[in-house]
Structure formats: structure tokens, C-alpha cells
Coordinates of C-alpha atoms and ligand atoms in Angstrom, one line a residue:
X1 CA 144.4 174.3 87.2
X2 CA 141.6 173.0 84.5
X3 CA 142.6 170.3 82.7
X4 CA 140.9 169.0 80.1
X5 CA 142.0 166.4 77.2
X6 CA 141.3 167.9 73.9
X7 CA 140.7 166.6 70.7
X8 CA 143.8 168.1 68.5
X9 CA 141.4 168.5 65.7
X10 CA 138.9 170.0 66.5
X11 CA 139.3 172.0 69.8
X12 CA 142.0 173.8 68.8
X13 CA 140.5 176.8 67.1
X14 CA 138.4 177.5 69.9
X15 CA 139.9 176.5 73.3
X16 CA 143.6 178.2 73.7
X17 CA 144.9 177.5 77.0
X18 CA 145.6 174.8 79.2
X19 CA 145.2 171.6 77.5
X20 CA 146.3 167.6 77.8
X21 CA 147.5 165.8 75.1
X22 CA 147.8 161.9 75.2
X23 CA 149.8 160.5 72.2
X24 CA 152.7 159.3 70.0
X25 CA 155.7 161.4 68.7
X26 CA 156.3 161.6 65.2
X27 CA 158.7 163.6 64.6
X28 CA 161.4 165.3 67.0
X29 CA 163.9 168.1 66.4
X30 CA 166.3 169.5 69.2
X31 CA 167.5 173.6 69.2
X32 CA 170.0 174.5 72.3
X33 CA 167.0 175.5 74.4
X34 CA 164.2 173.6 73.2
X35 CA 163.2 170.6 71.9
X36 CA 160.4 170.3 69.3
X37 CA 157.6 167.6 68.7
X38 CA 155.5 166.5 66.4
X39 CA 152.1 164.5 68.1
X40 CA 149.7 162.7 67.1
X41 CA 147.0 160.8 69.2
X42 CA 145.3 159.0 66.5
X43 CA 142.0 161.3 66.3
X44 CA 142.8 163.1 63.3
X45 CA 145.2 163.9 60.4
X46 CA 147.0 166.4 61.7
X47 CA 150.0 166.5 64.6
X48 CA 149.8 169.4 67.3
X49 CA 153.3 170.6 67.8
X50 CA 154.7 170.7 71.3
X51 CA 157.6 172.5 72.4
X52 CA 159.2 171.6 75.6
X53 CA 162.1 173.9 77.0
X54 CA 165.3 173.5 78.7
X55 CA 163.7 174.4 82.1
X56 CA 161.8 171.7 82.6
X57 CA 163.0 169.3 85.3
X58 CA 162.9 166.3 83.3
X59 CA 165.0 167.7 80.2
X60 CA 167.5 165.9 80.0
X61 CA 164.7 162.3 79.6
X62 CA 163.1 164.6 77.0
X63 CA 165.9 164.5 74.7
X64 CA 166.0 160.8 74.6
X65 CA 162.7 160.6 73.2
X66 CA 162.6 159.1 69.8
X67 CA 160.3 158.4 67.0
X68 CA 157.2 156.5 68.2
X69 CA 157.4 157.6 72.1
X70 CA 154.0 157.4 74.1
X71 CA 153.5 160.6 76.1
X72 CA 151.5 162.6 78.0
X73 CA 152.1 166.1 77.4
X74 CA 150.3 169.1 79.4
X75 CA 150.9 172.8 78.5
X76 CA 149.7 176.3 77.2
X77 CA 148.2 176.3 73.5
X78 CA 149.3 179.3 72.5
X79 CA 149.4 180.9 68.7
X80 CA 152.3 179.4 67.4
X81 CA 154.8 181.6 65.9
X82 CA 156.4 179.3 63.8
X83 CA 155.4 178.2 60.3
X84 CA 153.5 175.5 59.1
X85 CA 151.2 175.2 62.2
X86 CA 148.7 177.6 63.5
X87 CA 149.1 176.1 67.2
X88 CA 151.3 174.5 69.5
X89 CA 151.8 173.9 73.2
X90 CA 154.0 175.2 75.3
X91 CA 154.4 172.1 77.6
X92 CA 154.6 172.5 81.4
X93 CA 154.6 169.2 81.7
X94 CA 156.3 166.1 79.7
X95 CA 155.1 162.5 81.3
X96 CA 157.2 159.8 78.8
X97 CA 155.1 156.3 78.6
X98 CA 157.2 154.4 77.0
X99 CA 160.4 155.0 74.5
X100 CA 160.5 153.6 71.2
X101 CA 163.8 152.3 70.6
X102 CA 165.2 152.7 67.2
X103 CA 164.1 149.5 66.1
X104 CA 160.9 151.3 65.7
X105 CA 159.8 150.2 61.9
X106 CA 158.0 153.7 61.3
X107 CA 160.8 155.7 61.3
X108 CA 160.1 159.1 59.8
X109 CA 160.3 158.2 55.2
X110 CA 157.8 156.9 53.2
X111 CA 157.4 153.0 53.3
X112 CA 156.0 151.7 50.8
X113 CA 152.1 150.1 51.0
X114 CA 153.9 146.4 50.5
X115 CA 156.6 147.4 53.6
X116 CA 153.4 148.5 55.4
X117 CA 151.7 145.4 54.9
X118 CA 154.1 143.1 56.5
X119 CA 153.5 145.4 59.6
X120 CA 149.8 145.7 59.9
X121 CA 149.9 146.0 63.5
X122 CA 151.8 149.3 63.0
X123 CA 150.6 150.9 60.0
X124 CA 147.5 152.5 61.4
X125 CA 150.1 154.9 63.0
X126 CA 151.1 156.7 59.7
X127 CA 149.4 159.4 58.0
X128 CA 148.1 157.2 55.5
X129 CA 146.8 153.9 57.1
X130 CA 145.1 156.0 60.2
X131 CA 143.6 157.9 57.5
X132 CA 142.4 155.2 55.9
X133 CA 140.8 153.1 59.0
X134 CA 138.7 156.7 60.2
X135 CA 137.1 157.0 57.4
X136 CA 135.9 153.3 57.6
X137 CA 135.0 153.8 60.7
X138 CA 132.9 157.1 59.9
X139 CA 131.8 155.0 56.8
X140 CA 130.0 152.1 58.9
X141 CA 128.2 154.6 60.5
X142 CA 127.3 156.6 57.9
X143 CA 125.7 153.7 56.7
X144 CA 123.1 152.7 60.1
X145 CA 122.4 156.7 59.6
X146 CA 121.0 156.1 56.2
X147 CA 119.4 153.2 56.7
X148 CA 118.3 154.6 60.0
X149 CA 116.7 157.6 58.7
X150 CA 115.0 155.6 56.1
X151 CA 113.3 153.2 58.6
X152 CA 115.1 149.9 57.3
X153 CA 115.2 147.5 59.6
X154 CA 119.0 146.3 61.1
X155 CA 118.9 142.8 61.0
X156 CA 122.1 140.5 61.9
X157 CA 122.1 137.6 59.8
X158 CA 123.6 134.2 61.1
X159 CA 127.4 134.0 60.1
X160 CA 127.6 130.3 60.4
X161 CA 125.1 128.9 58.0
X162 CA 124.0 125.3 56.6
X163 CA 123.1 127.2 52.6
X164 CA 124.9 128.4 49.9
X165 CA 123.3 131.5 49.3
X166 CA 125.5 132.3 45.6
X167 CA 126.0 128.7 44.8
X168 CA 129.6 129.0 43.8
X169 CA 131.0 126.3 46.5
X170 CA 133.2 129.3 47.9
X171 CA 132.5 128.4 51.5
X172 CA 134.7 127.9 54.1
X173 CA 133.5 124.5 56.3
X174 CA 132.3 124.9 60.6
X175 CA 133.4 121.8 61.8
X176 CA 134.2 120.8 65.5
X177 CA 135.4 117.4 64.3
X178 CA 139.2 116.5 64.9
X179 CA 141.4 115.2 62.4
X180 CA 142.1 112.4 64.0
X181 CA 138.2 112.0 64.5
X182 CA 138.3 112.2 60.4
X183 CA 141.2 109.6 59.9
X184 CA 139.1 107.1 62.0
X185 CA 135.3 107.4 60.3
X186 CA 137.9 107.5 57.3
X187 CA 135.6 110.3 55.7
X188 CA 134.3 113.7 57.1
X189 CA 130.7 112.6 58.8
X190 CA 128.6 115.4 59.3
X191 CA 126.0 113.4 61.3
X192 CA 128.5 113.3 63.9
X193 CA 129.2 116.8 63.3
X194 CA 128.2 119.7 65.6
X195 CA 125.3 120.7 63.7
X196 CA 125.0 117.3 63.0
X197 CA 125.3 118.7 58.9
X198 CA 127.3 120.4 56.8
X199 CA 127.8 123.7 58.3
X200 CA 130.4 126.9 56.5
X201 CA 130.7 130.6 56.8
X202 CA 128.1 132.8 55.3
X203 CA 128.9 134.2 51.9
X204 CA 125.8 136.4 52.2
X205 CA 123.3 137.3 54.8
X206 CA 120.8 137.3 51.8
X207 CA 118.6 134.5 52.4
X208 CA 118.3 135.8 55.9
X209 CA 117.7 139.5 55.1
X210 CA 114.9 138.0 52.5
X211 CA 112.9 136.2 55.2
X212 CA 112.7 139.7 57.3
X213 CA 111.8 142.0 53.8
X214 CA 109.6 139.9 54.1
X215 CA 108.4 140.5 57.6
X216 CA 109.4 143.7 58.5
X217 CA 109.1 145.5 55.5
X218 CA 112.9 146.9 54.2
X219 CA 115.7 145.4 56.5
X220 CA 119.6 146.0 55.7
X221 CA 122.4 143.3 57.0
X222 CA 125.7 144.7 57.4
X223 CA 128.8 142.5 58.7
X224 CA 131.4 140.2 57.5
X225 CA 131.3 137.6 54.9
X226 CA 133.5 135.0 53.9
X227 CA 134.7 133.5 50.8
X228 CA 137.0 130.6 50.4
X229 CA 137.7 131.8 46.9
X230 CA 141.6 130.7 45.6
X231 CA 142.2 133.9 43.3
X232 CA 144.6 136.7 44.8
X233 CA 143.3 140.0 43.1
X234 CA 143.5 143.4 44.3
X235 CA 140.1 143.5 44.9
X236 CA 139.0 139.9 46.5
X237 CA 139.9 139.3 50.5
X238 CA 138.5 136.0 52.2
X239 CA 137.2 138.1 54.6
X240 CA 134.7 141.5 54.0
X241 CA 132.4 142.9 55.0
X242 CA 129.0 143.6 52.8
X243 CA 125.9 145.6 53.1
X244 CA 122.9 143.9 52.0
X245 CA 119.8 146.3 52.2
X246 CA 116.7 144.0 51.0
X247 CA 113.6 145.6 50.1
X248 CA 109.6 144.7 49.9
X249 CA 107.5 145.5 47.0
X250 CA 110.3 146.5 45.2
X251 CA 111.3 145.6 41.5
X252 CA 114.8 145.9 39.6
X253 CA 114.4 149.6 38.9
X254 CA 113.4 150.8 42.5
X255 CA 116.3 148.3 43.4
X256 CA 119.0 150.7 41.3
X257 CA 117.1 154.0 42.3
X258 CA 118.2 152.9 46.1
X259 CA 121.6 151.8 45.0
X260 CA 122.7 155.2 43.2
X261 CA 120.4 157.3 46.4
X262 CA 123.0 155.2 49.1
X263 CA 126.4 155.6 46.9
X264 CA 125.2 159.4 46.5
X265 CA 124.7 159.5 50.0
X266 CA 128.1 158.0 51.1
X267 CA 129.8 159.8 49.3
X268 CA 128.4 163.3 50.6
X269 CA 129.1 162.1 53.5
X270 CA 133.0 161.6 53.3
X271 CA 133.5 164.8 51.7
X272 CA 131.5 166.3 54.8
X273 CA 132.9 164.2 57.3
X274 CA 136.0 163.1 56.0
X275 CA 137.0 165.8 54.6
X276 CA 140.4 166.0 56.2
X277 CA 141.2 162.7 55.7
X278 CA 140.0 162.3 52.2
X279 CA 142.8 165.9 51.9
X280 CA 145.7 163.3 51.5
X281 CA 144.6 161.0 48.9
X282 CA 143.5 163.5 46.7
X283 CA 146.9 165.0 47.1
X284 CA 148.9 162.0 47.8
X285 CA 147.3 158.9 46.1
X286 CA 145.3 159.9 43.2
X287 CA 144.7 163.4 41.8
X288 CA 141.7 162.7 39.6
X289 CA 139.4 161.7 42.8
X290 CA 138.1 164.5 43.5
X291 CA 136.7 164.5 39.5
X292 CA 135.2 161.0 40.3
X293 CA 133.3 162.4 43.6
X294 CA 131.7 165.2 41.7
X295 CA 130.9 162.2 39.2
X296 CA 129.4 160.2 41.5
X297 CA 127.6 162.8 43.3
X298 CA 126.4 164.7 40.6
X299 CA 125.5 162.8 37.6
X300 CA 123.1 160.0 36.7
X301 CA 124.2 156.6 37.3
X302 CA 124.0 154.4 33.7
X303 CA 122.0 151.9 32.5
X304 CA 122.5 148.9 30.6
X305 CA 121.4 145.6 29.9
X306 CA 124.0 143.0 29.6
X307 CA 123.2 142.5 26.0
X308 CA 123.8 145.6 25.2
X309 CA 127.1 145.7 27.2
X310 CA 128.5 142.8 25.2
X311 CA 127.6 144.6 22.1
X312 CA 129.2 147.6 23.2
X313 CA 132.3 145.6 24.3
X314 CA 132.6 143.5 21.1
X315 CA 132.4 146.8 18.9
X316 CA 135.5 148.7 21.3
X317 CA 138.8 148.7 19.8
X318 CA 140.3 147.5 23.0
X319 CA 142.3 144.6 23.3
X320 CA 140.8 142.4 25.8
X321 CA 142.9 139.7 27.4
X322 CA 139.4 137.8 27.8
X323 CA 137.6 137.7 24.6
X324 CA 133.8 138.9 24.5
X325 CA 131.1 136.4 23.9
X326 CA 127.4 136.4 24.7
X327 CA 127.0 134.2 28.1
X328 CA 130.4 134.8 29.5
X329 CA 130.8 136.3 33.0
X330 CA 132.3 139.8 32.8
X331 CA 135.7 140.3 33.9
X332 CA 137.0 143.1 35.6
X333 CA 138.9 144.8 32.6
X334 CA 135.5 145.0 30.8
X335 CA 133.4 146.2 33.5
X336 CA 136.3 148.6 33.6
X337 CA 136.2 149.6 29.8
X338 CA 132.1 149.9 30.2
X339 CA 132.5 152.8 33.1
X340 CA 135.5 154.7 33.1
X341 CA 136.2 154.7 29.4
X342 CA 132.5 154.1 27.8
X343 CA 130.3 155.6 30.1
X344 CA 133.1 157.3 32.3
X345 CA 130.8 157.4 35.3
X346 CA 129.1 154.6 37.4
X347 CA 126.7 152.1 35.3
X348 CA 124.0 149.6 36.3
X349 CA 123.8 146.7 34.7
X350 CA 121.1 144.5 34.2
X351 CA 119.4 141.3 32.9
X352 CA 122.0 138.8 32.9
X353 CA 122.0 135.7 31.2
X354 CA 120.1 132.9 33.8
X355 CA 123.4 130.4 33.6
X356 CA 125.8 132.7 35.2
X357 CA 123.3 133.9 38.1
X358 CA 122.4 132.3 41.1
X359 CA 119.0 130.3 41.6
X360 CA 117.3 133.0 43.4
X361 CA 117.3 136.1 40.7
X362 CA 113.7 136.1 39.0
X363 CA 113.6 134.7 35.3
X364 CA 112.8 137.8 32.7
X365 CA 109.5 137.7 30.0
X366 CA 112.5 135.9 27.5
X367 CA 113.1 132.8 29.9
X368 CA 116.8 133.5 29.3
X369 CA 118.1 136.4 31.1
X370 CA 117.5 137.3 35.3
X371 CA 116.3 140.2 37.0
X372 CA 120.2 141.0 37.8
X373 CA 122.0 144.1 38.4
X374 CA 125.3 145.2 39.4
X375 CA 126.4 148.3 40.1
X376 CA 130.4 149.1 37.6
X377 CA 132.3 152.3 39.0
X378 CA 135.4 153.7 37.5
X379 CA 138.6 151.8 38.8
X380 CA 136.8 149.3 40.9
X381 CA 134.5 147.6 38.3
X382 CA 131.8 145.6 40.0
X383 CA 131.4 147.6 43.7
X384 CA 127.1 146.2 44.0
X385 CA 125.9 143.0 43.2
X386 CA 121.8 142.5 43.7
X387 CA 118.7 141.3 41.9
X388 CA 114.8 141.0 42.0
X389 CA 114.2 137.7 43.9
X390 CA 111.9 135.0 42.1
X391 CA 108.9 135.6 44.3
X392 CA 107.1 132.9 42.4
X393 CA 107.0 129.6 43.4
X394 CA 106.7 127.6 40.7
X395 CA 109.3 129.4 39.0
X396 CA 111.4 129.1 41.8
X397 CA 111.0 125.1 42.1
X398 CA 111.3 125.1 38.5
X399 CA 114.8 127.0 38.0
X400 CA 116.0 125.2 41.2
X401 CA 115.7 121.8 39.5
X402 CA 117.3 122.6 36.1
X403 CA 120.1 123.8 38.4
X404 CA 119.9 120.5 40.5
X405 CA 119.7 122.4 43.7
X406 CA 118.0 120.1 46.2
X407 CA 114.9 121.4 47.1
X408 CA 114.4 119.7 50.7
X409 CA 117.2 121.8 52.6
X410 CA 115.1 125.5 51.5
X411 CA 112.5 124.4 52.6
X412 CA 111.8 127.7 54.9
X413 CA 113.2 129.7 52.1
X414 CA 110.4 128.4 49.7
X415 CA 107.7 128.9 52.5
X416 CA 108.3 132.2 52.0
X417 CA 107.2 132.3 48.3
X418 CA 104.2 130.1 49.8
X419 CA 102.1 132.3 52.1
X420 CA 101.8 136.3 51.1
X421 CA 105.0 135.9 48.6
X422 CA 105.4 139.4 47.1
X423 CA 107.9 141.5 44.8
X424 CA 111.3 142.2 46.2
X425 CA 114.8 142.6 45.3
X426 CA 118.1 144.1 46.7
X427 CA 121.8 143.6 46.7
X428 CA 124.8 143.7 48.6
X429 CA 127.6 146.2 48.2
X430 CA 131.4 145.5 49.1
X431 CA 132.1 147.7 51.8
X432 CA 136.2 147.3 51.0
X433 CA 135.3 147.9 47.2
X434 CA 133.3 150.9 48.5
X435 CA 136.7 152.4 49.8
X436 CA 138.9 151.5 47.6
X437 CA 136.7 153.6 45.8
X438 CA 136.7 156.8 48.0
X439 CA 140.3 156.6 48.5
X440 CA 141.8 155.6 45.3
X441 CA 144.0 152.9 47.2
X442 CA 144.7 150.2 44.4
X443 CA 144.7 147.2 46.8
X444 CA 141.9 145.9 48.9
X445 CA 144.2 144.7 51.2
X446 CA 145.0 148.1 52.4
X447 CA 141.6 148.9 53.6
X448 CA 140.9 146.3 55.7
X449 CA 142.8 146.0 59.0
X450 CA 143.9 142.6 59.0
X451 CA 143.2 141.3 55.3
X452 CA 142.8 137.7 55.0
X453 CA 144.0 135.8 51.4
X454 CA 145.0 132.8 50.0
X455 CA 148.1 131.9 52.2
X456 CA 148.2 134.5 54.7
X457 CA 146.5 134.6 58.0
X458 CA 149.0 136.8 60.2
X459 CA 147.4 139.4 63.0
Ligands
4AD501 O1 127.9 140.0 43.8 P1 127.9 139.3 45.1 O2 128.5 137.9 45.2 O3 126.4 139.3 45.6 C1 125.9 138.6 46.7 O4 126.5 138.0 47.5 C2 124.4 138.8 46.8 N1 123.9 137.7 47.6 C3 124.1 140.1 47.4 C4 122.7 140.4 47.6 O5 122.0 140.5 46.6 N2 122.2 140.6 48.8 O6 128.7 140.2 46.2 C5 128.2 141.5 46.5 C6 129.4 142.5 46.5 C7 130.2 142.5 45.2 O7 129.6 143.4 44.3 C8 131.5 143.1 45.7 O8 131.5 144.5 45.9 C9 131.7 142.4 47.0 O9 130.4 142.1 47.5 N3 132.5 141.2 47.0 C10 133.8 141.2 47.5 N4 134.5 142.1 48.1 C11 135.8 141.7 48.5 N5 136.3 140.5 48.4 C12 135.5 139.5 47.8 N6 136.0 138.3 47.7 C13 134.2 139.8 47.3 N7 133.3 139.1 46.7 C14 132.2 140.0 46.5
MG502 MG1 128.6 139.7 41.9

């Protein structure tokens, strides 16, 4: 007898016969002669149903199994007479792994996303959450393709770092020194340190991904980042992963040309590959999705400078709980306003004002506004963060002493504006933000497997 192990997606269609299933019971329903099953082995959206009859030796065990059961089930796919699936096996064979007692958590209702949280071991076994975490998973890849078939350059930026590539002190310290080591110097003394300095987590693999632009031509980072900031929002985790693509002899607009060709990209993609998946939260999560893919696929991204948003923000009607001035940093409820109610599709902004960007963004003609973008979508707000990069190095020097950054420990990063310096910019995009975005899910916390925040560290 052939046995193969199928895929319950995607084999079923063309491959009746004798098949193996490995997986976890959902659902299961008992008749006088047969008992039915609903499993799932984690590969796709969809359950395959197995029916298992009274004649088979182990019956009697069969009927024990419960909600969450690990099996191994072999049998006939055959057409399936009964409605709601087009398939289901006729089990010859029913191997029980391992019963899961009715203290099983997942029991067949709806928990809610703040229930599913406080197990986030076990909620990549619902519909939902194992929807969630394929379509990251197809997403990461989706993005190597693109870069890939571009020719960027992958380039794996150190995640333990001496700089603070944004400036904003958000840094979570490296240090192999004890406490008690501490208490004794009476003060933390980094010359005694393993890296005998200062050393935190990366909040960005820019600086890096500069230095190869630089080298190589256009490089991309993609990994985790880490930032110790103290506010819990639904859309900041400690822990997230970015994409930073960084480009050579590019300027700010070549810079937002890449940004809305990737997002476009992406988002093809899902609907090609994820198409299943994405199914449920258009039904289940949030109806008007499938209007804000078309959006982002096929219209024009914005563009605006920051002066003009304020202007545009100041003349809306809307109450904002933050009031609008020239020079403040945008919050999320007008970044908001400025692309699902004013624009109503993605918008780039640009040209911020120099004292709320970071040292590296390249001073404008007016000496008062940067070379910034970022990238506001409907729902998210601020989903890509980038810039041209000063490439000249007395500017550079210049802003970094009006900013009192000390000059000594960039010393490599202002080499590179010191032999063959040239234009470039790029910008990081937050890979959590990007699907929260293709899924409608409101909390970043439910996109990540193990979300790390202020005060919580479990898994
Ligand atoms: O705007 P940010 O801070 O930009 C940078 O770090 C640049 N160095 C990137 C570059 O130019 N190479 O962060 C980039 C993006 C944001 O737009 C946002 O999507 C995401 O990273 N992000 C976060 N996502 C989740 N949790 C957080 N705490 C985040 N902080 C930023
Ligand atoms: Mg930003």
C-alpha cells in the first residue's frame, strides 16, 4: 500500500486515494456507527474531515478522543457526501498521539484576542492566530524574493551595537556585568564591561546597511530591532522586526518610488499567496480590507510635505486630542486623519522640520526642514520611516555638533562621507505594522508570536 503524507490543502483536488494525515482534532461529533473529525495539521486554513467507523479495532479509544488530540490518521479520500466539505477520509487506520484532556483551553467557541493572548503558546492552533503566523511567514519571504529579484544585496546588520542610530535613548543596555559587580565600583563601569563600552540592542541596522549602499551598491537588512520605549500602544512592541532596504545614488523621490513599488508588491503577493488565509479576515475581522488592497494596489501613493500636512490638519474640523502646531511630531490620530479621511489612500510624507529628525537625514535648500519621508496608511498611520542621508561631510559635522552628538565614536560612519561619499537614502518599514495592515488586526501584539512590552516578558 502507497502512502504518502499530503498536504490537506493543496493535494486534495488532485490525489483521491490513499492518504496520511498527521494532525490535531478540532472538532469531534459521534453517530451510532461512526465518529466524525474535524483535522487540522497546521498547513493551511482548512480542516479535512475524517470519519472513522465502528469496525475499526480501536473504536472504542476513538471515542475518547477530545478536542486538541494529536493523531495520525490513514485512510481513503473519497468525495465526501456530506455538506460543507468536498472531501473526507475514510480512515483505515486511527493512531491516537496524545489525548487532550478537557482542560484543553481551545475548546471549540470563540475566545476572545485578550483570552488568546494570555495563551500564546496555544493560539497558533485556531483559525485565526495560525492564519495569522503563515502569512508572516509567506510575508518574510516574499520580501528576499523582491529584493532578490531586484539584485539588492542581503546584508545582516550587527544586533548588539555601541551607536544610537535614531538618537532617541530607546536602547536596551548589553552588559555582562553583575549586580553585585555594580554595587561594588558603586556605578555601572563600562571599561570593565565586555565591550569594555557602552554596548545596547540595535534600534536600526541603518548605520550598517549605509556602509554596504555604499559598497555593494543597494543592500536591504531585515531582522529584529529593539526599542526600550515605555509607551503601551497598539502599535509599539519592544521587539520587531524591520526591513531596511538602503539604496546608492538615490535621492528622496527614487526613495518613495521604491517604497510604494515594495508595498505594491507585498500586497499582490498576499492576495496571490495568501489568499486563503487573508479569506477570514476579510470575512471575519474587517470587511472594508479588501477596499484598502485594491487601494493600495491600484492607486498612487500621496505626496506631501510636512508643511503642507500641518496646514491641511490645522484647517480640518476634527477635534484633535493633540493640538496642531508647526514643529510638533505627528501623532498617530493625525497621520490617521491625513490618509484614511484626507487622502483616503496611503501618503508620503516629506521634508520634516530638522529638530524632530535624527542627525543623519540631509538638511533641505531652506536649512530648516530634512530630506525625510514616511510612508501614512489607512488604520496604521506611520507603516515606513526613511530619509536621504547627509552625504556631505561638512554638513554632516556641522548638524552633528548643533545636536551635540560626539563626533569621535562615528568616526567609520563619517569616513564614509570622506572617500567617494555619494547620494543615498532609504528607510525601514515595520514588518508588524505591515500586517496589521494586511490583516486588519487592531493590536500589534497579535502579530507577533511572542510580543514583548512594557511589563511582560512570558514565552
Ligand atoms: O521610523 P523609524 O524609527 O526609522 C528608523 O529606525 C530608520 N533608521 C529606518 C531607516 O531609515 N533605515 O522606524 C521605522 C519603522 C516605523 O515606520 C514603524 O513602522 C516601525 O519601524 N516601528 C515599530 N514597529 C513596532 N514597534 C515599535 N516600537 C516600532 N518603532 C518603529
Ligand atoms: Mg519614524
Amino acid at each position: 500500500m502507497k502512502r504518502t503524507k499530503i498536504n490537506i490543502l493543496t493535494r486534495l483536488e488532485t490525489t483521491p486515494g490513499q492518504v496520511l494525515v498527521k494532525g490535531w482534532v478540532r472538532t469531534k461529533r459521534d453517530s451510532k456507527e461512526f465518529s466524525f473529525m474535524e483535522v487540522n495539521d497546521g498547513s493551511c486554513l482548512n480542516n479535512i474531515q475524517v470519519l472513522a467507523n465502528k469496525d475499526l479495532e480501536n473504536y472504542s479509544q476513538i471515542q475518547t478522543i477530545t478536542t486538541g488530540t494529536s493523531l495520525v490518521v490513514v485512510g481513503d479520500l473519497v468525495a465526501s457526501p456530506g455538506k460543507g466539505q468536498k472531501w473526507e477520509i475514510q480512515a483505515s487506520n486511527v493512531e491516537i498521539l496524545s489525548l487532550a484532556p478537557e482542560s484543553y483551553p481551545l475548546q471549540k467557541k470563540r475566545h476572545s484576542d485578550e483570552f488568546l493572548r494570555t495563551i500564546a503558546h496555544l493560539r497558533p492552533r485556531t483559525n485565526k492566530f495560525g492564519a495569522i503566523f503563515r502569512i508572516r511567514s509567506e510575508m518574510a519571504f516574499a520580501i528576499h524574493k523582491f529584493y532578490r529579484d531586484r539584485g539588492f544585496k542581503y546584508l545582516t546588520a550587527p544586533l548588539i551595537t555601541g551607536s544610537d542610530c535614531e538618537g532617541a535613548g530607546e536602547m536596551f543596555r548589553v552588559t555582562s556585568l553583575t549586580p553585585t559587580e555594580v554595587q561594588k565600583q558603586g556605578k555601572m563601569d563600562f571599561t570593565r564591561d565586555f565591550f569594555g563600552q557602552e554596548a545596547n540592542l540595535t534600534v536600526s541596522g541603518q548605520l550598517s546597511a549605509e556602509m554596504f549602499a555604499l559598497s555593494l551598491g543597494d543592500v536591504y537588512t531585515f531582522g529584529p530591532t529593539f526599542r526600550a520605549e515605555n509607551s503601551n500602544t497598539s502599535r509599539h512592541v519592544a521587539e520587531f522586526w524591520m526591513l531596511e532596504p538602503e539604496m546608492a545614488f538615490c535621492d528622496l523621490n527614487g526613495n518613495m518610488d521604491h517604497g510604494e513599488e515594495l508595498v505594491k508588491y507585498l500586497v499582490n503577493h498576499a492576495m496571490e499567496f495568501c489568499e486563503e488565509d487573508l479569506s477570514l479576515f476579510f470575512q471575519f475581522v474587517d470587511k472594508s480590507l479588501p477596499g484598502l488592497m485594491d487601494t493600495l494596489v491600484n492607486q498612487e501613493f500621496g505626496r506631501l510635505s510636512y508643511t503642507d500636512a500641518i496646514a491641511v490638519l490645522k484647517k480640518s474640523k476634527k477635534a484633535f486630542e493633540f493640538p496642531v502646531e508647526y514643529g510638533i511630531d505627528l501623532q498617530s490620530e493625525h497621520e490617521r486623519y491625513l490618509a484614511e479621511d484626507y487622502f483616503k489612500k496611503p501618503v508620503f510624507l516629506t521634508d520634516y522640520p530638522k529638530d524632530i529628525k535624527p542627525f543623519y537625514m540631509r538638511m533641505n535648500a531652506d536649512e530648516k526642514t530634512v530630506a525625510a519621508v514616511d510612508l501614512l496608511v489607512p488604520r496604521i498611520g506611520e507603516l515606513i520611516g526613511g530619509s536621504q542621508r547627509e552625504e556631505r561631510l561638512d554638513h554632516l559635522e556641522k548638524r552633528m555638533e548643533e545636536m551635540n552628538l560626539p563626533k569621535e565614536p562615528y568616526w567609520w560612519y563619517l569616513d564614509s562621507r570622506r572617500y567617494g561619499s555619494v547620494p543615498h537614502a532609504g528607510f525601514g518599514l515595520g514588518f508588524e505594522r505591515f500586517l496589521m495592515m494586511l490583516t486588519g488586526i487592531t493590536n500589534i501584539r497579535d502579530v507577533v508570536p511572542f510580543p514583548r512590552t512594557p511589563g511582560s516578558i512570558d514565552f
